[in-house]
XYZ file of C-alpha atoms in Angstrom:
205
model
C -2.574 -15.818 -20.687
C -3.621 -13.404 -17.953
C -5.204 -16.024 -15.603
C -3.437 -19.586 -14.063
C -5.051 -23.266 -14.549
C -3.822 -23.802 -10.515
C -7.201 -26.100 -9.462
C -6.522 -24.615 -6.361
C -8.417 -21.448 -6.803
C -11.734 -22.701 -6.150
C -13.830 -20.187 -5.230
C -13.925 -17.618 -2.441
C -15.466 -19.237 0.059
C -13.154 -22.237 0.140
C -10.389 -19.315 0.512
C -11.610 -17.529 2.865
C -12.314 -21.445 5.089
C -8.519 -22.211 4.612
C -7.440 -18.408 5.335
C -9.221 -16.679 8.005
C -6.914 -17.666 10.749
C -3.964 -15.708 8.650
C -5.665 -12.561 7.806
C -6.589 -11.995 10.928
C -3.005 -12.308 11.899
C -1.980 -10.284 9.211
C -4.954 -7.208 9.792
C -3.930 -6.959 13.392
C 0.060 -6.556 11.713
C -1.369 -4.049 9.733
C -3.389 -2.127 12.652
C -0.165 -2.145 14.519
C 2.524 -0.705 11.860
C -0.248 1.869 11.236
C -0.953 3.251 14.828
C 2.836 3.422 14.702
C 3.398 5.326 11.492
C 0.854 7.558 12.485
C 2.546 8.084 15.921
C 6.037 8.833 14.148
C 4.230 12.034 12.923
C 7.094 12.229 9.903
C 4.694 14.741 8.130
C 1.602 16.986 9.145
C -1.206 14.763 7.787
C -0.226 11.251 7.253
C -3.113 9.449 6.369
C -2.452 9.400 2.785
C 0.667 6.793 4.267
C -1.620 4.905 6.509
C -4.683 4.386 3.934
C -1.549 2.832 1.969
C -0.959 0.351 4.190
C -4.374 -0.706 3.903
C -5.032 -0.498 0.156
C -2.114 -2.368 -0.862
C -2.942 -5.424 1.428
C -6.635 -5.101 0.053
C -5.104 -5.128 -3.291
C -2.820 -7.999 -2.797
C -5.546 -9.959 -0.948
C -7.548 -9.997 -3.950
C -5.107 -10.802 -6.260
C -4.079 -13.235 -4.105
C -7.429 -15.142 -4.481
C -7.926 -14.577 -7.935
C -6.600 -16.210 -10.535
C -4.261 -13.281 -12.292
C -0.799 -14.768 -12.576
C 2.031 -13.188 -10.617
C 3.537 -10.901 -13.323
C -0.332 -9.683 -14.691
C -0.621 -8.957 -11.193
C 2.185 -7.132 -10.568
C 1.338 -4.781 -13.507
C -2.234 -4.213 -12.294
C -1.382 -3.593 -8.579
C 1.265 -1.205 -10.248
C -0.956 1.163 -11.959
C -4.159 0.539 -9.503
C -1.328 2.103 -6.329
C 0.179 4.851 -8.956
C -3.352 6.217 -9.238
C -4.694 5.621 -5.823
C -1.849 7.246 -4.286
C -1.627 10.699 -6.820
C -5.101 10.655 -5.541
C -4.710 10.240 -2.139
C -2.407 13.507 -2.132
C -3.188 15.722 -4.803
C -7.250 14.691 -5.232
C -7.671 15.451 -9.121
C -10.594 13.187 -9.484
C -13.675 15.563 -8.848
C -16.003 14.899 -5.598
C -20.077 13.526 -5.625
C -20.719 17.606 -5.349
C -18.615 18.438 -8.456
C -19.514 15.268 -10.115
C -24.037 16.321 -9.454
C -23.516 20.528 -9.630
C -23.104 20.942 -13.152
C -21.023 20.238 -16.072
C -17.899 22.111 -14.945
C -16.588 19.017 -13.437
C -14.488 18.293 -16.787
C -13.025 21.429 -16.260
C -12.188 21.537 -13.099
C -10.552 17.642 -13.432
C -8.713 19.452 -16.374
C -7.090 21.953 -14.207
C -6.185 20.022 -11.104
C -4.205 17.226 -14.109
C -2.620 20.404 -15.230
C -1.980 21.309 -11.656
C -0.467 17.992 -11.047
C 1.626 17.487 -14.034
C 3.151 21.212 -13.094
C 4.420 19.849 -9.675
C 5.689 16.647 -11.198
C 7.880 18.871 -13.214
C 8.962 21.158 -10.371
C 10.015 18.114 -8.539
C 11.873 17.047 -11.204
C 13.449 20.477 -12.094
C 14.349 21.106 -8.088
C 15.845 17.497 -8.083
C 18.141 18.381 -10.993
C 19.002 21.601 -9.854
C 20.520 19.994 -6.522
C 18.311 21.566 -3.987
C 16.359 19.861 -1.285
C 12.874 19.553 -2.209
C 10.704 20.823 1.148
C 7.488 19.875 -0.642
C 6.269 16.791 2.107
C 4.219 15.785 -1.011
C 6.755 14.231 -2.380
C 7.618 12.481 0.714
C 4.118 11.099 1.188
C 4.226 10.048 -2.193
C 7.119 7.862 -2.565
C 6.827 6.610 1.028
C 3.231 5.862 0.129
C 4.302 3.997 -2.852
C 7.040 1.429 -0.932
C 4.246 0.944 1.862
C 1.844 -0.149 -0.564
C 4.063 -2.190 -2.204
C 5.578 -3.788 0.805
C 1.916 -4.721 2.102
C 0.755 -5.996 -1.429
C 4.023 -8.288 -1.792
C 3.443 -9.443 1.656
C -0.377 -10.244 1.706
C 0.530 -11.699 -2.213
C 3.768 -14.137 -0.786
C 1.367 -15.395 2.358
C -1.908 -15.775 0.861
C -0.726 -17.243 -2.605
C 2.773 -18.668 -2.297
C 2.385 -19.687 1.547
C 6.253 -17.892 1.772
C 5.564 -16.517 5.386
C 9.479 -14.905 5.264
C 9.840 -13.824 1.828
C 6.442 -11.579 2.360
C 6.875 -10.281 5.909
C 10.379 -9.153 5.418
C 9.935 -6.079 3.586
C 7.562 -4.862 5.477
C 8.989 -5.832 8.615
C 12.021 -3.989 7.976
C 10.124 -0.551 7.071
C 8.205 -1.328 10.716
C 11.462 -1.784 12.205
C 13.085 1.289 11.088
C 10.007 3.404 11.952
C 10.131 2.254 15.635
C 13.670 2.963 15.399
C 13.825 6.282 13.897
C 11.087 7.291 15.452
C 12.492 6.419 19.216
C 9.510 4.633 19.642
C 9.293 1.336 22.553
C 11.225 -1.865 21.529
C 7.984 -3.528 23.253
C 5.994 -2.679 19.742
C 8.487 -4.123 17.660
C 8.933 -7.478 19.885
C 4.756 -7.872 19.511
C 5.189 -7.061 15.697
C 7.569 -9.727 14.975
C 5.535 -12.432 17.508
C 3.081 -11.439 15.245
C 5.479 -12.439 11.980
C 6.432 -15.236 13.707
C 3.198 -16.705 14.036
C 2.829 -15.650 10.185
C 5.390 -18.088 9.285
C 4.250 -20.907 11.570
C 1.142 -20.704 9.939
C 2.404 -21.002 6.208
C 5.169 -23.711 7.156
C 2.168 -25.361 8.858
């Protein structure tokens, strides 16, 4: 129920014989839209954003050459980014140190969830209340959540469903309006969609 019958999921190796050529298209993609996210400086620290980026296409890359079918897939990369990214900003899970130093580790996981649920709730109350939430947070949250997404559908449409314009499109336009907003050089965005467009050469190929 969970998994397809599609004989073309052979094993990994075979994959990654018939697929190098893309992903290395698609990692340099990636490298780019991050430098340039990172460049945009929308908030103080945005690595949360830019690691993202990355886990989302390492998520999608795996489903992609498993044998999950699309909508158990979609569910899983759901809840794997949800947690990965409420980690990425607020860091609930203890560390190694917390984790080897004793038993207070329970505790302390116990009050940064209680911590975290707290600020879900302010968000929530400031957002009903009409006020402009100035916790960047949020932001890094949410924003974190679409780029994830975007690079997950993308590496997902090109690596399983060989749909070169259906997955580079949403991601494309978030690169596009960074550059944009950002006042960044059109030259970054012309190399970003050669880039696409050898993307979808390669899957019409």
């Amino acid at each position: 129920m969970f998994i397809t019958n599609d004989p073309s999921h052979t094993g990994w190796r075979n994959w990654l014989a018939q697929s190098w050529l893309v992903l290395i298209l698609l990692v340099t993609l990636l490298i780019v839209a991050s430098y340039s996210l990172a460049e945009a400086g929308w908030v103080r620290n945005s690595t949360p954003m830019t690691w993202c980026i990355y886990g989302g296409f390492l998520a999608g890359t795996i489903l992609a050459a498993s044998r999950f079918r699309g909508w158990a897939a979609m569910l899983f990369n759901l809840l794997l980014s949800v947690f990965i990214i409420v980690q990425a900003v607020e860091r609930f899970l203890p560390s190694w140190e917390e984790l080897t130093g004793g038993g207070q580790w329970v505790q302390v996981m116990n009050v940064r969830m209680g911590i975290l649920i707290n600020r879900f709730v302010e968000w929530w109350i400031t957002y009903r209340s009409g006020k402009n939430i100035e916790d960047t947070r949020l932001f890094v949250f949410l924003i974190g959540l679409v780029l994830w997404h975007a690079s997950a559908w993308m590496a997902w449409s090109v690596l399983r469903r060989s749909d070169g314009i259906m997955g580079c499109l949403p991601f494309g336009f978030l690169f596009g309006l960074n550059v944009y907003q950002a006042g960044q050089t059109l030259w970054r965005w012309v190399f970003f969609c050669i880039l696409i467009l050898c993307i979808i050469g390669y899957t019409v190929y």
